[in-house]
Phi, psi and omega in degrees: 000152166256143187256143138243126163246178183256201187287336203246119171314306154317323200285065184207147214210169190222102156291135185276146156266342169058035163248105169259175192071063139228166167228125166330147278147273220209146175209126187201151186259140165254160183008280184280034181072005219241108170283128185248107148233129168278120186263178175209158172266126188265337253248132175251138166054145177225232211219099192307144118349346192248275248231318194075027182254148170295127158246196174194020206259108172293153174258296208185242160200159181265213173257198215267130191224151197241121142237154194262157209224176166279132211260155174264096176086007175088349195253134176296152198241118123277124172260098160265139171202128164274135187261124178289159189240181171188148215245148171242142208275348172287005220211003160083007148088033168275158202260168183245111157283116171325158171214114159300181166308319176296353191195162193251166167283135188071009173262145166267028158228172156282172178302311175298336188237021150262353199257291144035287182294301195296343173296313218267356178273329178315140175048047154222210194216127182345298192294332185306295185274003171303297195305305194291335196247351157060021189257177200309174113327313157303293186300308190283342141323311164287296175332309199276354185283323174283321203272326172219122203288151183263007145234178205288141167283097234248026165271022211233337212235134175246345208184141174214067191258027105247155201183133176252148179218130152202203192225163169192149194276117204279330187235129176292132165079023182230341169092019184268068205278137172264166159231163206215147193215133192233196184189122173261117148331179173268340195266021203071355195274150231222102166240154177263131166270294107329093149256142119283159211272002196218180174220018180300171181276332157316340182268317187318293185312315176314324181297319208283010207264335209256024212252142217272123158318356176274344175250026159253032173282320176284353155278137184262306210220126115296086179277109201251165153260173189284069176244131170251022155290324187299309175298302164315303177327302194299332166263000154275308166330295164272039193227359191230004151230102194286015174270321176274149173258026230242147176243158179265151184223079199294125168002104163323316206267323165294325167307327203286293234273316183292328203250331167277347159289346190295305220310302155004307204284289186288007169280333210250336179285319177284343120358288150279003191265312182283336172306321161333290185272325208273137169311155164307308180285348181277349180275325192281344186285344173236013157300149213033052177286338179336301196284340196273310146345289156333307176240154167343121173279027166273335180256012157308172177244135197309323173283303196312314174252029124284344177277313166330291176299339171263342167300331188289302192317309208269333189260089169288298199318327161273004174266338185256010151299283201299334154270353176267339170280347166280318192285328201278312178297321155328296223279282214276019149301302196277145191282071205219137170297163197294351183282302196266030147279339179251341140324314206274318221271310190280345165289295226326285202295339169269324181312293175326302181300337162291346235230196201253321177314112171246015175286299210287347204322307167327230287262314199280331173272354124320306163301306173314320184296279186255047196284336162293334196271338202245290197314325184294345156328289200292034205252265171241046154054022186275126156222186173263025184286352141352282181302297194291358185294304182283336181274351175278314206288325157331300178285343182287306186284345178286320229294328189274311183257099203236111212101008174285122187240349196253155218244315167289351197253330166314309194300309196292334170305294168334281209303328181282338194269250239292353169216027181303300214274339174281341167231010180262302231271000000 
């Protein structure tokens, strides 16, 4: 226990210190406000550091060590100790310095107040909790070193029966794309496995090489965008193991976005052909129609798909674009196998090809392509929006620590906002 007192023999209160094998020494406030306790190690013999034998033939002590602590009371805490040494007799009777539990060698905190660090880092920033905590940059930069691993712990995991792959540009505007490799839980919760410094397939595969044979019995589902190293990495893996089952599952939300940009391309042509031909007041009835074009006509609003509807009048070709991206969103609405979902998907598609429309062509040879890839959706309605879940949290963490260039310090970045507080706290 610690006493801290006041002016008064009363004023005085008994703290646990929660370091065990010490005996309390000394307690004194300094200048600078900072309670200095001095500890003694009660703890016998330690580990030779050479031979890996216990020893106990004591030498001495070593010199004098400062570590900062959990602060009291608004006041910074230092744990001074000198640490005993001990010499071994397998080893020509060279010496060992004790380390106790509470603290690593050479670090300038205890354990408990680097975990601390690691509270206050969750949603922040180095420079942030430097400041607020009033220690170096470097040292809370060494606390994440200690403290969080730069790859996955995969003793962490009993199942991985879904797992998302995408990309994200570690520099706007350079191509330099990582890939992220996640994992949704049964309870939903959502981990990083992986970045990686590429999104080739060979590196995917590699990865996926490193994943513990006790878990590939539990994979199910990949959930991808349409890149085809990430699909191929995933289907040579399992083809070169017959413990795996996994199936690819491309992305819903990437088809969508491929088959609504075409509507797109022809809302911004038609747009401009009539801003041309129409008067300022017949233009004006329909400007800034974008956003209406854009969503689900179920979640339209009564001006909006009035206006919608006078954009139709001068453009049929772009109402019959916006109906055929409705109906194509239907299909993937419904509650359907995996069979009669690519029936459904392939009359679409025959309809599209008849019709006058040449916007989706891009998009039908995309379906052609990955038509086995997209049906697998409807198997259990699995996406990756996990995945784009993380890849938002991701642009959140370059933008707040702005300079991350290395792919292990992402990771550790990722891994502390999504399991800080479950495992700090």
């Amino acid at each position: 226990m610690l006493n801290i007192s006041g002016l008064k023999s009363r004023n005085m209160i008994s703290l646990p210190l929660d370091l065990p094998n010490v005996d309390v020494s000394s307690v004194r406030l300094n200048e600078h406000g900072d309670y200095i306790i001095t500890v003694e190690s009660m703890q016998s013999g330690t580990i030779c550091q050479h031979c890996g034998h216990k020893i106990t033939k004591f030498h001495g002590h070593g010199r004098w060590i400062k570590l900062r602590h959990l602060s009291i009371l608004g006041c910074r805490v230092y744990i001074r100790l000198r640490p005993k040494q001990y010499e071994c007799p397998h080893c020509d009777d060279r010496i060992t310095t004790q380390t106790l539990d509470w603290y690593e060698t050479k670090s300038p905190h205890t354990k408990a107040y680097d975990r601390h660090l690691m509270l206050q880092l969750v949603n922040s920033t180095v420079e942030d909790v430097s400041r607020k905590e009033d220690v170096g940059y470097d040292a809370v930069e060494g606390a994440i070193e200690r403290c969080i691993r730069i790859t996955v712990n995969w003793d962490e995991f009993k199942e991985l029966s879904i797992i998302g792959i995408d990309e994200i540009a570690m520099t706007k505007g350079r191509g330099n794309y990582v890939a992220i490799i996640t994992t949704q839980q049964a309870d939903g919760h959502v981990a990083v496995l992986a970045v990686l410094p590429d999104r080739k397939k060979e590196t995917v595969r590699q990865f996926l090489e490193t994943i513990p044979q006790r878990l590939w019995g539990t994979m199910e589902t990949a959930c991808t965008d349409m890149w085809e190293g990430y699909v191929n990495a995933v289907k040579e893996f399992a083809a070169a193991h017959p413990e795996v089952s996994i199936e690819v599952v491309v992305d819903r939300y990437h088809v969508a976005k491929n088959y609504r940009e075409c509507v797109d391309e022809i809302r911004k042509r038609e747009c401009r052909r009539l801003k041309k031909e129409l008067s300022e007041t017949e233009y004006e009835e329909i400007k800034g129609v974008m956003w209406g074009v854009r969503k689900n006509n179920e979640n339209l609003t009564s001006d909006e798909r009035k206006k919608l509807n006078r954009l139709f009048d001068y453009s049929p070709e772009l109402k019959l674009a916006y109906t055929f991206r409705e109906e194509l969103t239907a299909i993937f609405e419904m509650r359907l196998t995996k069979e009669e979902a690519k029936k459904r998907l392939l009359k679409w598609a025959d309809k599209v090809r008849r019709s006058v429309l040449t916007c989706f062509d891009q998009f039908l040879k995309t379906l052609d392509n990955w038509l086995d890839e997209i049906v697998n959706y409807f198997v259990n309605r699995l996406s990756s929006g996990f995945v784009e879940g993380l890849n938002n949290k991701v642009k959140t963490i370059k933008r707040r620590c702005y300079g991350i260039l290395r792919v292990t310090t992402l990771f550790q970045r990722l891994y502390l906002d999504l399991e800080g507080y479950r495992r700090f706290a």
